[in-house]
C-alpha positions in Angstrom: 12.4 2.2 -14.5 14.8 -0.2 -12.9 15.1 -0.9 -9.1 18.2 1.3 -8.7 16.5 4.3 -10.4 13.4 3.7 -8.2 15.5 3.6 -5.0 17.3 6.8 -6.0 14.1 8.7 -6.9 12.5 7.9 -3.5 15.7 8.6 -1.6 15.8 12.1 -3.0 12.1 12.7 -2.5 11.2 11.2 0.9 12.3 12.2 4.4 15.0 10.0 6.0 12.6 8.1 8.2 10.1 7.6 5.3 12.9 6.4 3.1 14.1 3.9 5.8 10.5 2.7 6.1 10.4 2.2 2.4 13.6 0.1 2.4 12.2 -2.1 5.2 8.9 -2.5 3.2 10.9 -3.5 0.1 12.9 -6.0 2.1 9.8 -7.5 3.8 8.0 -7.6 0.5 10.9 -9.4 -1.2 10.8 -12.0 1.5 7.1 -12.5 1.0 7.5 -12.6 -2.8 10.1 -15.4 -2.4 7.7 -17.3 -0.1 4.6 -16.9 -2.2 6.3 -17.2 -5.6 5.8 -13.7 -6.9 8.1 -11.7 -9.1 10.8 -10.2 -6.9 11.6 -7.4 -9.3 7.9 -6.3 -9.7 7.4 -6.7 -6.0 10.4 -4.5 -5.1 9.5 -1.9 -7.6 6.0 -1.6 -6.1 7.4 -1.5 -2.6 10.0 1.1 -3.4 7.4 3.4 -5.0 4.5 2.7 -2.6 5.1 5.9 -0.6 6.4 8.1 -3.4 3.8 10.8 -2.8 3.6 10.3 1.0 5.5 13.5 1.9 3.6 15.7 -0.5 1.6 18.5 1.2 -2.1 18.2 1.5 -2.8 20.9 -1.1 -0.4 19.3 -3.6 -2.1 15.9 -3.2 -5.5 17.6 -3.7 -4.2 19.3 -6.8 -2.9 16.0 -8.2 -6.1 14.1 -7.4 -7.9 16.6 -9.6 -5.1 16.8 -12.2 -4.9 13.0 -12.6 -8.7 12.8 -12.7 -8.7 10.4 -9.7 -12.0 9.8 -8.0 -13.1 13.0 -6.2 -14.6 10.7 -3.5 -11.0 10.4 -2.2 -11.2 14.0 -0.9 -14.1 13.0 1.4 -11.8 10.6 3.3 -8.6 10.9 5.4 -5.7 12.5 3.5 -3.5 9.6 4.6 -5.2 7.6 1.8 -4.4 10.0 -1.0 -0.7 9.3 -1.5 -1.4 5.8 -2.8 -3.6 6.7 -5.8 -1.5 9.8 -6.5 1.7 7.7 -6.4 0.3 5.2 -8.8 -0.6 7.9 -11.3 2.8 9.5 -11.0 4.4 6.0 -11.5 2.4 5.6 -14.7 2.7 9.2 -16.1 6.1 10.2 -15.0 8.0 6.9 -14.8 6.1 5.2 -17.5 5.4 2.1 -15.5 2.7 0.3 -17.3 2.4 -2.9 -15.3 -1.1 -2.7 -13.9 -0.4 -5.1 -11.1 2.5 -2.9 -9.8 0.3 0.2 -10.2 -2.6 -1.4 -8.3 -0.2 -2.4 -5.5 0.9 1.2 -5.1 -2.7 2.6 -5.5 -4.3 0.2 -3.0 -1.6 -0.2 -0.4 -3.4 1.8 2.2 -7.1 0.9 1.5 -6.8 -2.6 -0.1 -9.6 -3.7 -2.4 -11.7 -6.7 -3.1 -10.0 -9.4 -5.3 -6.5 -8.2 -4.7 -3.7 -10.0 -6.6 -0.9 -11.7 -4.8 1.4 -8.7 -5.5 -1.2 -6.3 -4.1 -1.6 -8.4 -0.9 2.2 -8.6 -0.5 2.7 -4.8 -0.6 -0.4 -4.3 1.6 0.8 -6.7 4.3 4.5 -5.8 4.0 3.7 -2.1 4.7 1.9 -3.2 7.8 4.4 -5.7 9.2 7.8 -4.2 8.2 10.3 -4.5 11.2 9.9 -0.8 12.2 6.2 -1.2 13.0 5.4 -1.8 16.6 1.7 -1.7 17.6 -0.9 -4.1 19.0 -1.6 -7.0 16.6 1.4 -6.6 14.4 3.1 -9.8 15.8 0.1 -11.8 15.1 0.1 -10.8 11.5 3.8 -11.4 11.2 3.2 -15.0 12.4 0.1 -15.5 10.2 1.8 -14.4 7.0 4.4 -17.2 7.5 1.5 -19.6 6.9 -1.1 -17.8 4.7 -0.9 -14.5 2.9 -4.7 -14.1 2.4 -5.4 -14.8 6.1 -2.7 -12.3 7.0 -4.3 -9.6 4.7 -7.7 -10.3 6.2 -6.2 -9.8 9.7 -4.6 -6.5 8.7 -8.0 -5.4 7.3 -9.8 -6.4 10.5 -7.2 -4.7 12.7 -7.3 -1.6 10.6 -11.1 -1.3 10.6 -11.2 -1.8 14.3 -8.5 0.9 14.8 -10.3 3.4 12.7 -13.7 2.7 14.3 -12.1 3.2 17.8 -10.7 6.6 16.6 -13.9 7.6 15.0 -12.4 8.0 11.5 -14.3 7.3 8.3 -13.3 4.2 6.5 -12.9 4.1 2.7 -15.4 1.7 1.1 -12.7 -0.4 -0.7 -11.4 -1.5 2.8 -14.8 -2.9 3.6 -15.1 -4.5 0.2 -11.7 -6.2 0.7 -12.6 -7.4 4.2 -16.0 -8.7 3.1 -14.6 -10.5 0.0 -11.8 -12.3 2.0 -14.2 -13.0 4.9 -16.7 -14.7 2.5 -13.8 -16.7 1.0 -12.9 -18.1 4.4 -16.4 -18.5 5.9 -17.1 -21.6 3.9 
């Protein structure tokens, strides 16, 4: 699948606002890919497809989690996490994308995971800082990513964990694993 095909597929599938968000994520991710010497084409492909399943209804996402034999554990957590793993499976099965790094960037863009690749971190951070986002802490991450991608990803993880704790929402284990792995790396 080339970038034009990916853009057309998501334009037809997503709401107008979600499509505009996707384009902003793709542009932000491209800028980060240039800065951090990552493949622009792979980065933009992952960014364009990261929210492919975002507008699917809850029951459809549940069905796909079961159909694609994704971890059932996902169903015990907030449905906002489901579209990443489902989108990655659709990208592989329907669009025949076989690049594991691109698939992982789509899969983990909401939860993150320990030992993320540079591409995964770029999509994770770009989704958080795209210009349409406006919430406490986003400017700090925008400034931090200009200097260090890993530290920016760690800040996103910390902000996200604190936000979910304040709201009393369960936190997917991969998010803790990612936070702990990056924290240990920077502790010493």
